[in-house]
Coordinates of C-alpha atoms and ligand atoms in Angstrom, one line a residue:
X228 CA 19.2 -8.0 -30.4
X229 CA 20.7 -4.9 -28.9
X230 CA 21.6 -5.2 -25.3
X231 CA 19.3 -3.4 -22.9
X232 CA 20.7 -0.1 -22.0
X233 CA 21.7 0.6 -18.4
X234 CA 22.7 3.6 -16.4
X235 CA 25.4 4.4 -13.9
X236 CA 24.1 4.2 -10.4
X237 CA 26.1 7.3 -9.7
X238 CA 23.4 9.5 -11.2
X239 CA 20.9 8.0 -8.8
X240 CA 23.2 8.6 -5.9
X241 CA 23.7 12.2 -6.9
X242 CA 20.0 12.6 -7.1
X243 CA 19.6 11.3 -3.6
X244 CA 22.1 13.8 -2.5
X245 CA 20.4 16.6 -4.3
X246 CA 17.0 15.5 -2.8
X247 CA 18.4 15.6 0.7
X248 CA 19.7 19.2 0.3
X249 CA 16.7 21.0 -1.1
X250 CA 13.9 22.6 0.8
X251 CA 11.3 23.5 -1.8
X252 CA 8.7 21.2 -3.3
X253 CA 9.2 22.7 -6.8
X254 CA 12.8 21.8 -6.8
X255 CA 11.9 18.2 -6.0
X256 CA 10.0 17.8 -9.3
X257 CA 12.8 19.5 -11.3
X258 CA 15.4 17.1 -9.9
X259 CA 13.3 14.1 -10.8
X260 CA 12.5 15.4 -14.3
X261 CA 16.2 15.7 -15.0
X262 CA 16.9 12.2 -13.7
X263 CA 14.0 10.6 -15.6
X264 CA 15.0 12.3 -18.8
X265 CA 18.6 10.9 -18.4
X266 CA 17.3 7.4 -17.7
X267 CA 17.1 4.7 -20.4
X268 CA 13.6 3.2 -20.7
X269 CA 14.9 -0.2 -19.8
X270 CA 15.8 0.8 -16.3
X271 CA 13.4 3.6 -15.6
X272 CA 11.1 1.4 -13.5
X273 CA 14.0 0.4 -11.3
X274 CA 15.0 4.1 -10.9
X275 CA 11.5 5.0 -9.9
X276 CA 11.4 2.4 -7.2
X277 CA 14.9 3.2 -5.9
X278 CA 14.0 6.9 -5.6
X279 CA 11.1 5.9 -3.3
X280 CA 13.4 3.7 -1.2
X281 CA 11.7 0.6 -2.6
X282 CA 12.3 -2.4 -4.8
X283 CA 8.8 -2.5 -6.3
X284 CA 5.2 -1.5 -5.6
X285 CA 4.2 -2.3 -2.0
X286 CA 1.6 -4.8 -3.1
X287 CA 4.3 -7.1 -4.6
X288 CA 5.2 -7.8 -1.0
X289 CA 8.9 -7.9 -1.6
X290 CA 10.5 -9.1 1.7
X291 CA 12.5 -6.7 3.9
X292 CA 16.2 -6.7 3.1
X293 CA 16.8 -8.2 6.5
X294 CA 20.3 -6.7 6.9
X295 CA 20.4 -5.2 10.4
X296 CA 23.1 -2.9 11.8
X297 CA 25.3 -5.8 12.8
X298 CA 25.3 -7.3 9.3
X299 CA 26.0 -4.0 7.7
X300 CA 29.0 -3.4 9.9
X301 CA 30.3 -6.8 8.8
X302 CA 29.7 -6.0 5.2
X303 CA 31.4 -2.6 5.4
X304 CA 34.3 -4.1 7.3
X305 CA 34.8 -6.8 4.8
X306 CA 34.4 -4.5 1.8
X307 CA 37.0 -2.0 2.9
X308 CA 39.3 -4.4 4.8
X309 CA 39.0 -2.7 8.2
X310 CA 38.1 -4.3 11.5
X311 CA 34.5 -4.3 12.6
X312 CA 35.6 -2.4 15.7
X313 CA 36.9 0.5 13.7
X314 CA 33.6 0.7 11.8
X315 CA 31.8 0.9 15.0
X316 CA 34.2 3.5 16.4
X317 CA 33.9 5.6 13.3
X318 CA 30.1 5.4 13.3
X319 CA 30.2 6.9 16.8
X320 CA 32.1 9.9 15.6
X321 CA 30.6 10.3 12.2
X322 CA 27.0 9.6 13.0
X323 CA 25.5 7.2 10.6
X324 CA 26.7 4.1 8.8
X325 CA 26.1 5.7 5.4
X326 CA 28.6 8.3 6.1
X327 CA 31.0 5.8 7.5
X328 CA 30.8 3.8 4.3
X329 CA 31.4 7.0 2.3
X330 CA 34.5 7.8 4.3
X331 CA 35.9 4.4 4.1
X332 CA 35.1 4.1 0.4
X333 CA 37.1 7.2 -0.2
X334 CA 40.2 5.9 1.6
X335 CA 39.8 2.5 -0.1
X336 CA 39.4 4.2 -3.5
X337 CA 42.7 6.0 -3.0
X338 CA 44.4 2.8 -2.2
X339 CA 42.7 1.1 -5.1
X340 CA 43.3 3.9 -7.6
X341 CA 46.8 3.0 -8.4
X342 CA 46.0 -0.6 -9.0
X343 CA 43.0 0.1 -11.2
X344 CA 44.8 2.8 -13.2
X345 CA 47.5 0.2 -13.8
X346 CA 44.9 -2.4 -15.0
X347 CA 43.1 0.2 -17.0
X348 CA 39.6 -0.7 -15.6
X349 CA 37.2 0.9 -13.2
X350 CA 34.3 -1.0 -11.7
X351 CA 31.3 1.1 -12.4
X352 CA 28.1 0.3 -10.7
X353 CA 25.0 0.3 -12.8
X354 CA 21.4 0.7 -11.7
X355 CA 20.6 -2.9 -12.7
X356 CA 23.5 -4.3 -10.8
X357 CA 22.6 -2.4 -7.6
X358 CA 18.9 -3.1 -8.0
X359 CA 19.3 -6.8 -8.8
X360 CA 21.7 -7.3 -5.9
X361 CA 19.2 -5.6 -3.6
X362 CA 16.5 -7.9 -4.8
X363 CA 18.7 -10.9 -4.3
X364 CA 19.4 -9.7 -0.8
X365 CA 15.7 -9.4 -0.1
X366 CA 14.8 -12.8 -1.4
X367 CA 17.8 -14.7 0.2
X368 CA 16.2 -16.9 2.9
X369 CA 17.0 -19.9 4.9
X370 CA 20.3 -21.4 5.9
X371 CA 23.4 -19.5 4.8
X372 CA 21.3 -16.5 3.7
X373 CA 23.0 -14.3 6.3
X374 CA 26.4 -14.8 4.6
X375 CA 24.8 -14.4 1.2
X376 CA 23.3 -11.0 2.2
X377 CA 26.6 -9.8 3.7
X378 CA 28.5 -10.9 0.6
X379 CA 26.1 -9.1 -1.7
X380 CA 26.2 -5.8 0.2
X381 CA 30.0 -5.9 0.5
X382 CA 30.3 -6.8 -3.2
X383 CA 28.4 -3.6 -4.1
X384 CA 30.4 -1.5 -1.7
X385 CA 33.7 -2.7 -3.1
X386 CA 32.7 -1.3 -6.5
X387 CA 30.9 1.8 -5.3
X388 CA 32.1 5.4 -5.4
X389 CA 32.0 7.0 -2.0
X390 CA 28.7 8.7 -2.6
X391 CA 27.2 5.5 -4.0
X392 CA 28.4 3.6 -0.9
X393 CA 26.7 6.1 1.4
X394 CA 23.3 5.7 -0.3
X395 CA 23.6 1.9 -0.7
X396 CA 24.1 1.6 3.0
X397 CA 21.2 4.0 3.7
X398 CA 19.0 2.0 1.4
X399 CA 19.9 -1.3 3.0
X400 CA 19.2 0.3 6.4
X401 CA 15.7 1.3 5.2
X402 CA 16.5 4.9 5.6
X403 CA 16.0 6.0 2.1
X404 CA 12.3 6.7 2.2
X405 CA 13.0 10.3 1.5
X406 CA 9.3 11.3 1.3
X407 CA 9.2 11.3 -2.5
X408 CA 5.5 10.7 -2.8
X409 CA 3.6 9.2 -5.7
X410 CA 2.2 12.6 -6.7
X411 CA 5.7 14.0 -7.1
X412 CA 6.8 11.1 -9.3
X413 CA 3.6 11.5 -11.4
X414 CA 4.3 15.2 -11.8
X415 CA 7.9 14.6 -12.9
X416 CA 6.8 11.9 -15.4
X417 CA 4.3 14.2 -16.9
X418 CA 6.9 16.9 -17.4
X419 CA 9.6 14.6 -18.5
X420 CA 7.6 12.6 -21.1
X421 CA 4.2 14.3 -21.5
X422 CA 5.3 17.8 -22.3
X423 CA 4.1 19.2 -19.0
X424 CA 1.2 19.6 -16.6
X425 CA -1.4 19.2 -19.3
X426 CA -0.7 15.4 -19.5
X427 CA -0.8 15.0 -15.7
X428 CA -4.5 13.8 -15.7
X429 CA -3.7 11.1 -18.2
X430 CA -0.6 9.9 -16.3
X431 CA -2.6 10.0 -13.1
X432 CA -5.6 8.1 -14.5
X433 CA -3.2 5.4 -15.8
X434 CA -1.6 5.1 -12.4
X435 CA -5.0 4.9 -10.7
X436 CA -5.9 2.0 -12.9
X437 CA -2.6 0.2 -12.5
X438 CA -1.0 1.1 -9.2
X439 CA 2.6 0.4 -10.2
X440 CA 4.7 3.6 -10.7
X441 CA 7.5 1.6 -12.4
X442 CA 5.2 0.1 -14.9
X443 CA 3.6 3.5 -15.7
X444 CA 7.1 5.1 -16.0
X445 CA 8.1 2.5 -18.5
X446 CA 5.1 2.9 -20.7
X447 CA 5.2 6.7 -20.8
X448 CA 9.0 6.8 -21.3
X449 CA 8.8 4.1 -24.0
X450 CA 5.6 4.6 -25.8
X451 CA 4.5 8.1 -24.8
X452 CA 1.4 9.6 -23.2
X453 CA -0.9 8.3 -26.0
X454 CA -0.2 4.7 -24.8
X455 CA -1.0 5.7 -21.3
X456 CA -4.3 7.2 -22.3
X457 CA -5.4 3.8 -23.5
X458 CA -4.5 1.9 -20.4
X459 CA -7.1 -0.4 -18.8
X460 CA -7.0 -2.4 -15.6
X461 CA -5.2 -5.8 -15.6
X462 CA -5.9 -8.6 -13.3
X463 CA -3.2 -8.9 -10.7
X464 CA -2.3 -5.2 -10.6
X465 CA -4.4 -3.4 -8.0
X466 CA -6.6 -0.5 -8.9
X467 CA -6.4 2.5 -6.5
X468 CA -9.7 2.5 -4.6
X469 CA -12.5 5.0 -5.1
X470 CA -13.1 6.9 -1.9
X471 CA -16.1 8.6 -0.3
X472 CA -16.7 12.1 1.0
X473 CA -18.5 12.3 4.3
X474 CA -22.0 13.7 4.7
X475 CA -24.0 14.8 7.8
X476 CA -27.5 15.4 6.8
X477 CA -29.7 13.1 4.7
X478 CA -31.2 15.9 2.7
X479 CA -27.9 17.5 1.8
X480 CA -26.4 14.1 1.0
X481 CA -29.1 13.2 -1.4
X482 CA -28.8 16.6 -3.1
X483 CA -25.1 16.1 -3.5
X484 CA -25.7 12.6 -5.0
X485 CA -28.2 14.0 -7.5
X486 CA -31.5 13.3 -5.7
X487 CA -31.4 9.6 -6.6
X488 CA -29.0 7.0 -5.2
X489 CA -28.2 3.5 -4.5
X490 CA -27.7 3.3 -0.7
X491 CA -25.8 0.4 0.8
X492 CA -24.9 -0.7 4.3
X493 CA -21.5 0.6 5.3
X494 CA -20.0 -2.5 6.8
X495 CA -17.3 -2.2 9.4
X496 CA -14.6 -4.5 8.1
X497 CA -11.7 -4.5 5.8
X498 CA -12.0 -3.4 2.2
X499 CA -10.9 -6.0 -0.3
X500 CA -10.2 -5.7 -4.0
X501 CA -10.5 -9.3 -5.2
X502 CA -8.7 -10.2 -8.5
X503 CA -9.6 -13.5 -10.0
X504 CA -7.7 -15.1 -12.9
X505 CA -9.0 -18.6 -13.4
X506 CA -8.0 -20.5 -10.3
X507 CA -5.7 -17.7 -9.1
X508 CA -7.2 -15.3 -6.6
X509 CA -5.4 -12.2 -5.2
X510 CA -6.8 -9.9 -2.5
X511 CA -5.6 -6.3 -2.1
X512 CA -6.3 -4.1 0.9
X513 CA -7.4 -0.5 0.9
X514 CA -3.8 0.5 0.9
X515 CA -3.1 -2.0 -1.9
X516 CA -1.2 -4.5 0.1
X517 CA -1.5 -8.1 -0.9
X518 CA -3.5 -9.6 1.9
X519 CA -4.4 -12.9 0.2
X520 CA -2.6 -15.0 2.8
X521 CA -4.9 -13.6 5.6
X522 CA -8.1 -14.8 3.8
X523 CA -7.7 -18.3 2.5
X524 CA -11.4 -18.7 3.0
X525 CA -12.2 -15.7 0.8
X526 CA -10.0 -17.1 -1.9
X527 CA -12.2 -20.2 -2.0
X528 CA -15.3 -18.1 -2.0
X529 CA -14.1 -16.1 -4.9
X530 CA -13.2 -19.2 -6.9
X531 CA -16.6 -20.7 -6.4
X532 CA -18.7 -17.5 -6.4
X533 CA -17.5 -15.5 -9.4
X534 CA -18.8 -16.5 -12.7
X535 CA -16.0 -15.1 -14.9
X536 CA -12.6 -16.2 -16.2
X537 CA -11.1 -13.0 -15.2
X538 CA -12.6 -10.5 -12.8
X539 CA -11.9 -7.7 -10.4
X540 CA -14.6 -7.0 -7.8
X541 CA -14.7 -5.0 -4.5
X542 CA -16.3 -5.7 -1.2
X543 CA -15.9 -5.5 2.5
X544 CA -14.7 -8.5 4.5
X545 CA -16.5 -8.6 7.9
X546 CA -16.0 -10.8 10.9
X547 CA -19.2 -12.5 11.9
X548 CA -20.7 -15.0 14.3
X549 CA -22.0 -17.9 12.3
X550 CA -24.4 -19.0 15.1
X551 CA -26.2 -15.8 15.5
X552 CA -25.4 -14.3 12.1
X553 CA -24.3 -11.1 13.9
X554 CA -21.6 -8.9 12.4
X555 CA -18.6 -8.2 14.6
X556 CA -16.4 -5.1 14.8
X557 CA -13.4 -4.6 12.5
X558 CA -10.9 -5.3 15.3
X559 CA -11.8 -9.0 15.2
X560 CA -10.1 -9.2 11.8
X561 CA -6.8 -8.0 13.2
X562 CA -6.2 -11.5 14.7
X563 CA -5.5 -12.7 11.2
X564 CA -2.3 -10.7 10.9
X565 CA -0.2 -13.5 12.2
X566 CA 0.7 -15.7 9.3
X567 CA 1.0 -19.1 11.0
X568 CA -2.2 -18.8 12.8
X569 CA -4.4 -17.8 9.9
X570 CA -5.9 -21.2 9.2
X571 CA -6.9 -21.7 12.8
X572 CA -8.3 -18.2 13.3
X573 CA -10.2 -18.5 10.0
X574 CA -12.2 -21.2 11.6
X575 CA -12.7 -19.4 14.9
X576 CA -13.6 -16.1 13.4
X577 CA -15.2 -16.7 10.1
X578 CA -15.8 -13.8 7.7
X579 CA -18.5 -12.8 5.4
X580 CA -17.9 -10.8 2.2
X581 CA -20.3 -8.1 1.1
X582 CA -19.5 -7.2 -2.5
X583 CA -20.3 -3.7 -3.7
X584 CA -18.6 -3.1 -7.1
X585 CA -17.3 -4.7 -10.2
X586 CA -14.4 -3.1 -12.0
X587 CA -13.4 -5.6 -14.6
X588 CA -14.8 -8.7 -16.3
X589 CA -13.3 -10.8 -19.1
X590 CA -11.5 -8.2 -21.0
X591 CA -14.0 -5.5 -20.3
X592 CA -13.0 -2.4 -18.3
X593 CA -16.0 -1.6 -16.1
X594 CA -14.5 1.4 -14.4
X595 CA -15.8 3.7 -17.1
X596 CA -19.3 2.3 -16.9
X597 CA -21.9 3.9 -14.7
X598 CA -22.8 2.5 -11.3
X599 CA -26.1 0.8 -12.3
X600 CA -24.2 -1.0 -15.1
X601 CA -21.4 -2.1 -12.8
X602 CA -24.0 -3.3 -10.3
X603 CA -25.6 -5.3 -13.0
X604 CA -22.3 -6.9 -14.0
X605 CA -21.7 -7.7 -10.3
X606 CA -25.1 -9.4 -10.0
X607 CA -24.5 -11.4 -13.1
X608 CA -21.1 -12.6 -11.9
X609 CA -21.8 -13.3 -8.2
X610 CA -23.2 -16.6 -7.1
X611 CA -24.2 -15.9 -3.5
X612 CA -23.7 -18.3 -0.6
X613 CA -23.9 -18.0 3.2
X614 CA -20.8 -15.9 3.5
X615 CA -20.5 -14.4 0.0
X616 CA -23.1 -11.9 -0.8
X617 CA -23.9 -8.6 -2.5
X618 CA -24.0 -5.7 -0.1
X619 CA -27.5 -4.9 1.2
X620 CA -28.9 -2.0 -0.7
X621 CA -32.0 0.0 -1.7
X622 CA -32.7 2.7 -4.3
X623 CA -33.7 5.9 -2.6
X624 CA -35.0 9.2 -3.8
X625 CA -36.1 11.0 -0.5
X626 CA -34.3 11.9 2.7
X627 CA -36.9 10.1 4.9
X628 CA -36.2 6.8 3.3
X629 CA -32.5 7.4 3.6
X630 CA -32.8 8.1 7.3
X631 CA -34.9 5.0 7.8
X632 CA -32.5 2.8 5.9
X633 CA -29.6 4.3 7.9
X634 CA -31.3 3.4 11.2
X635 CA -31.9 -0.1 10.0
X636 CA -28.3 -0.5 8.8
X637 CA -27.0 0.7 12.2
X638 CA -29.3 -1.7 14.1
X639 CA -28.0 -4.5 12.0
X640 CA -24.4 -3.9 13.0
X641 CA -23.3 -1.7 10.1
X642 CA -21.4 1.6 10.7
X643 CA -23.9 3.5 8.7
X644 CA -24.6 3.7 5.0
X645 CA -22.9 4.5 1.7
X646 CA -24.9 6.7 -0.6
X647 CA -23.8 6.3 -4.2
X648 CA -24.8 8.4 -7.2
X649 CA -26.3 6.7 -10.2
X650 CA -26.4 9.7 -12.6
X651 CA -24.7 9.8 -15.9
X652 CA -21.3 10.5 -14.5
X653 CA -21.3 7.9 -11.9
X654 CA -18.1 6.2 -13.1
X655 CA -15.7 4.3 -10.9
X656 CA -13.2 7.1 -10.3
X657 CA -10.2 5.2 -9.2
X658 CA -7.9 6.8 -6.6
X659 CA -10.2 9.8 -6.0
X660 CA -12.3 11.0 -3.1
X661 CA -15.5 12.6 -4.4
X662 CA -19.2 13.2 -4.0
X663 CA -20.2 10.2 -6.1
X664 CA -19.9 8.1 -2.9
X665 CA -21.0 9.7 0.4
X666 CA -20.5 8.0 3.7
X667 CA -23.1 8.7 6.3
X668 CA -21.9 7.3 9.7
X669 CA -23.4 7.1 13.1
X670 CA -21.8 8.9 16.0
X671 CA -21.4 12.4 14.9
X672 CA -21.7 14.1 18.3
X673 CA -19.5 17.0 17.5
X674 CA -17.3 17.6 14.5
X675 CA -14.3 16.2 16.3
X676 CA -16.1 13.1 17.5
X677 CA -14.7 11.7 14.3
X678 CA -11.0 11.4 14.3
X679 CA -8.6 12.7 11.7
X680 CA -5.6 11.1 10.2
X681 CA -2.4 13.3 10.3
X682 CA 1.1 12.9 9.2
X683 CA 4.2 13.4 11.5
X684 CA 6.5 16.0 10.1
X685 CA 8.6 16.9 13.1
X686 CA 9.1 16.2 16.8
X687 CA 10.0 17.9 20.0
X688 CA 12.0 16.6 23.0
X689 CA 10.1 16.1 26.3
X690 CA 11.0 17.4 29.7
X691 CA 11.2 15.8 33.1
X692 CA 10.2 12.1 33.0
X693 CA 10.2 12.3 29.2
X694 CA 13.5 14.2 29.0
X695 CA 15.7 13.2 26.1
X696 CA 12.9 11.5 24.4
X697 CA 10.9 12.8 21.5
X698 CA 7.5 13.1 23.0
X699 CA 5.6 15.7 21.2
X700 CA 4.8 15.4 17.5
X701 CA 4.3 18.1 14.9
X702 CA 1.3 16.9 12.9
X703 CA 0.1 17.9 9.5
X704 CA -2.8 17.5 7.1
X705 CA -2.3 16.9 3.4
X706 CA -2.9 19.4 0.6
X707 CA -3.3 17.3 -2.5
X708 CA -3.3 20.2 -4.9
X709 CA 0.1 21.5 -3.8
X710 CA 1.2 18.0 -2.7
X711 CA 2.5 19.4 0.6
X712 CA 1.8 18.7 4.3
X713 CA 0.6 21.6 6.3
X714 CA 0.8 21.6 10.1
X715 CA -2.3 21.6 12.3
X716 CA -1.1 20.8 15.8
X717 CA 1.5 19.6 18.3
X718 CA 0.4 16.4 19.8
X719 CA 1.9 15.2 23.1
X720 CA -0.9 13.1 24.8
X721 CA -2.4 9.7 24.3
X722 CA 0.9 7.7 24.2
X723 CA 1.6 5.0 26.7
X724 CA 5.2 4.7 27.8
X725 CA 5.7 1.7 25.5
X726 CA 4.2 3.6 22.6
X727 CA 6.5 6.5 23.3
X728 CA 9.6 4.2 23.2
X729 CA 8.5 2.5 20.0
X730 CA 7.8 5.9 18.5
X731 CA 11.3 7.1 19.3
X732 CA 12.7 4.0 17.5
X733 CA 10.4 4.6 14.5
X734 CA 11.2 8.3 14.2
X735 CA 15.0 7.7 14.5
X736 CA 14.9 6.2 11.1
X737 CA 13.4 9.3 9.5
X738 CA 15.0 12.2 11.2
X739 CA 16.3 14.7 8.5
X740 CA 18.6 17.7 8.8
X741 CA 16.1 20.3 7.6
X742 CA 12.4 20.7 6.8
X743 CA 11.3 18.2 4.2
X744 CA 10.5 20.0 0.9
X745 CA 6.9 18.8 1.0
X746 CA 6.3 20.3 4.4
X747 CA 4.9 23.7 5.0
X748 CA 5.5 24.9 8.6
X749 CA 6.0 28.1 10.6
X750 CA 7.0 26.2 13.7
X751 CA 10.5 24.8 14.0
X752 CA 10.5 21.5 15.8
X753 CA 13.6 20.1 17.5
X754 CA 13.9 17.5 14.7
X755 CA 12.4 17.3 11.3
X756 CA 11.0 14.0 10.1
X757 CA 10.3 12.6 6.7
X758 CA 6.5 12.6 6.1
X759 CA 5.9 8.9 6.2
X760 CA 3.9 8.1 9.4
X761 CA 0.2 8.5 9.7
X762 CA -1.6 8.6 13.1
X763 CA -5.2 8.7 14.0
X764 CA -5.9 11.7 16.2
X765 CA -8.8 12.9 18.2
X766 CA -9.1 16.5 19.1
X767 CA -11.5 18.6 21.2
X768 CA -12.2 21.3 18.7
X769 CA -10.8 23.3 15.9
X770 CA -9.6 26.9 16.4
X771 CA -8.0 29.6 14.4
X772 CA -4.2 29.7 14.9
X773 CA -1.4 32.0 13.9
X774 CA 1.2 29.3 14.3
X775 CA -0.1 26.6 11.9
X776 CA -0.2 26.6 8.2
X777 CA -3.2 24.3 7.5
X778 CA -6.0 26.5 6.1
X779 CA -3.8 29.6 6.1
X780 CA -5.5 32.6 4.5
X781 CA -8.6 30.5 3.7
X782 CA -10.7 31.8 6.6
X783 CA -8.7 34.8 7.7
X784 CA -5.5 36.4 6.4
X785 CA -2.3 35.1 7.9
X786 CA -4.2 32.7 10.1
X787 CA -4.5 28.9 9.9
X788 CA -6.7 26.3 11.5
X789 CA -5.5 24.1 14.4
X790 CA -6.7 21.2 16.4
X791 CA -7.0 21.8 20.2
X792 CA -6.1 19.1 22.6
X793 CA -5.1 16.5 20.1
X794 CA -4.8 13.0 21.4
X795 CA -3.0 10.1 19.8
X796 CA -5.3 7.2 19.1
X797 CA -3.2 4.8 17.1
X798 CA -0.9 4.5 14.2
X799 CA -2.5 3.9 10.8
X800 CA 0.1 1.8 8.9
X801 CA -2.7 1.0 6.4
X802 CA -2.7 4.6 5.3
X803 CA -0.1 6.4 3.3
X804 CA 0.7 10.0 4.0
X805 CA -1.3 11.0 1.0
X806 CA -4.3 9.3 2.5
X807 CA -4.2 11.7 5.5
X808 CA -7.1 14.0 6.2
X809 CA -6.8 16.9 3.7
X810 CA -6.5 20.6 4.4
X811 CA -9.9 21.1 2.7
X812 CA -11.5 18.6 5.0
X813 CA -10.1 20.4 8.1
X814 CA -11.3 23.8 6.8
X815 CA -14.7 22.2 6.1
X816 CA -14.8 20.8 9.6
X817 CA -14.0 24.2 11.0
X818 CA -16.7 25.8 9.0
X819 CA -19.3 23.3 10.2
X820 CA -18.2 23.7 13.8
X821 CA -18.7 27.4 13.4
X822 CA -22.2 26.9 11.9
X823 CA -23.1 24.6 14.7
X824 CA -22.1 27.0 17.4
X825 CA -24.0 29.8 15.6
X826 CA -27.1 27.5 15.4
X827 CA -26.8 26.6 19.1
X828 CA -26.5 30.2 20.1
X829 CA -29.3 31.5 17.8
X830 CA -32.4 30.6 20.0
X831 CA -30.8 32.2 23.0
X832 CA -30.3 35.4 21.1
X833 CA -33.9 35.3 20.0
X834 CA -35.1 34.8 23.5
X835 CA -33.0 37.7 24.9
Ligands
ATP269 P1 -11.5 6.4 3.8 O1 -12.8 7.1 3.3 O2 -10.3 7.2 3.5 O3 -11.5 5.0 3.4 P2 -11.6 5.5 6.4 O4 -10.5 4.5 6.2 O5 -11.8 6.2 7.7 O6 -11.6 6.5 5.3 P3 -14.3 4.9 6.2 O7 -14.7 6.2 6.8 O8 -14.6 3.7 7.1 O9 -12.9 4.7 5.8 O10 -15.1 4.8 4.8 C1 -14.8 4.2 3.6 C2 -14.7 2.7 3.7 O11 -15.9 2.1 4.0 C3 -14.3 2.0 2.4 O12 -13.0 2.1 2.1 C4 -14.7 0.6 2.6 O13 -13.7 -0.1 3.2 C5 -15.9 0.7 3.6 N1 -17.2 0.2 3.1 C6 -18.0 -0.5 3.8 N2 -19.2 -0.7 3.2 C7 -19.0 -0.2 1.9 C8 -19.9 -0.1 0.8 N3 -21.1 -0.6 0.8 N4 -19.4 0.6 -0.3 C9 -18.1 1.2 -0.2 N5 -17.3 1.1 0.8 C10 -17.7 0.4 1.9

């Protein structure tokens, strides 16, 4: 058998360098297209992960590399035969350890060159060698693992070209999340292997059904778009969840859903996509993290309560009080985050699962079936018990009944209701937010009574007590069509002192020299930041603004929409930047606000 082809790591390092230098989103895709075309099929998955600063899809739960600054200094010192002190000294003058490694590698290379030329060999790093070493570093645990990790990093550095050394170090430091989003990779794959934008929907659909960019890249690079078009879900690989639009008025909601709908309680818990393969159960979160360890009780429920060899179902896990049967708020589930306490907490705070969809059953892809059919499959599969049940629902055709059911849901401890279309296009559209599902929640006092989720794209230094600290953030909404982040506000309130300190640490990892190519901004912050962090933000109202780019030209020429008095509520590590509130949603919120103001003012005008 022919040996699997590999690729020099140098090409990946050069791509990193190119990515760091560009400022336009379009260049980003072009650079990736070139790289992907040059990459042998056998390693394209690895290249895709590396480009995103990862070693696999997030849901695989690959451990952190666990090589802190101190270990890295040791590795660099041992690779280039210099003292740790001189590495530290150099890093103070050069700036970051990546550049230190680059510099030392160059000196080292000069020394080594004579010897290697004499021996006639040159240690070239391949993608597989780098990737596999990084994986080994991640998985090294227990006694002696510290030395193993240092040895592996230093082994790579010895054979690295200066540029390679720089990016290996940055990767190990966790600084290589360059903000290359999934959409950018999908664009590049479509162009590189699908002939262009026309195959983008096929590539995207496949990714939505199997959320593993490496796997998708391998299929399309090896077997072409035709193979991707036939992809179906597999148990064990998460499906990107279908998402809901939000509605305000029962009449309007029903109209959007097609005048007839299945309406379910909207439970306030954690979304769970449950995969069952015989006795093996895996649970994925809304953001597709593997959260199985948090819910050993749900694993048992699924084993008992799903009549199918292989199945994928979705539901909401809710904390509840077994004595009163009352549902508890979402925050209660957060106690299960600590690994070693899960078993105890599972007893103290039991959960109940409310199932609402079935996506796969014994070889049958249900995502392309209509909702009524999926519900039927769900009902056939689920054996209900005290804490494993199908979500409460009714079929509704008029706004009055919708309102009545909504009030009942809220009084029973739900957040509101989910209105789901049943018409002949009511498929499970993985990874998309649309009007097939509409959430109708309580507590819509004003438009901004609901928070928005925004992405940090830059930051400003504070003054006075906050002098020298980054204390104001430039926040952006997401424009999925252009795959760019557009600014909506500067946010400086809502942080405690501790949060501010933590935030400075977090941001430090992601400061970049110039605006990220996926960011659209007229303002120039003191520092630019990779678009990776999402925060929940509450604002007082929306206004037109000449300084922000979100919604620019959509309402008035040259003017965007901005959020007044934004206040930080909390970080949303469960959301990726692409899950942030979209530009269209912000525009829609502005329009509704305007309408509301007009309505409120109308009677007065009439009286006058
Ligand atoms: P997003 O819509 O992006 O998920 P969000 O995180 O703010 O936004 P919500 O506004 O709470 O989420 O609404 C959607 C979520 O509601 C789903 O992801 C799911 O976790 C939850 N949910 C509760 N009950 C249901 C149900 N019956 N059907 C579908 N989703 C439900």
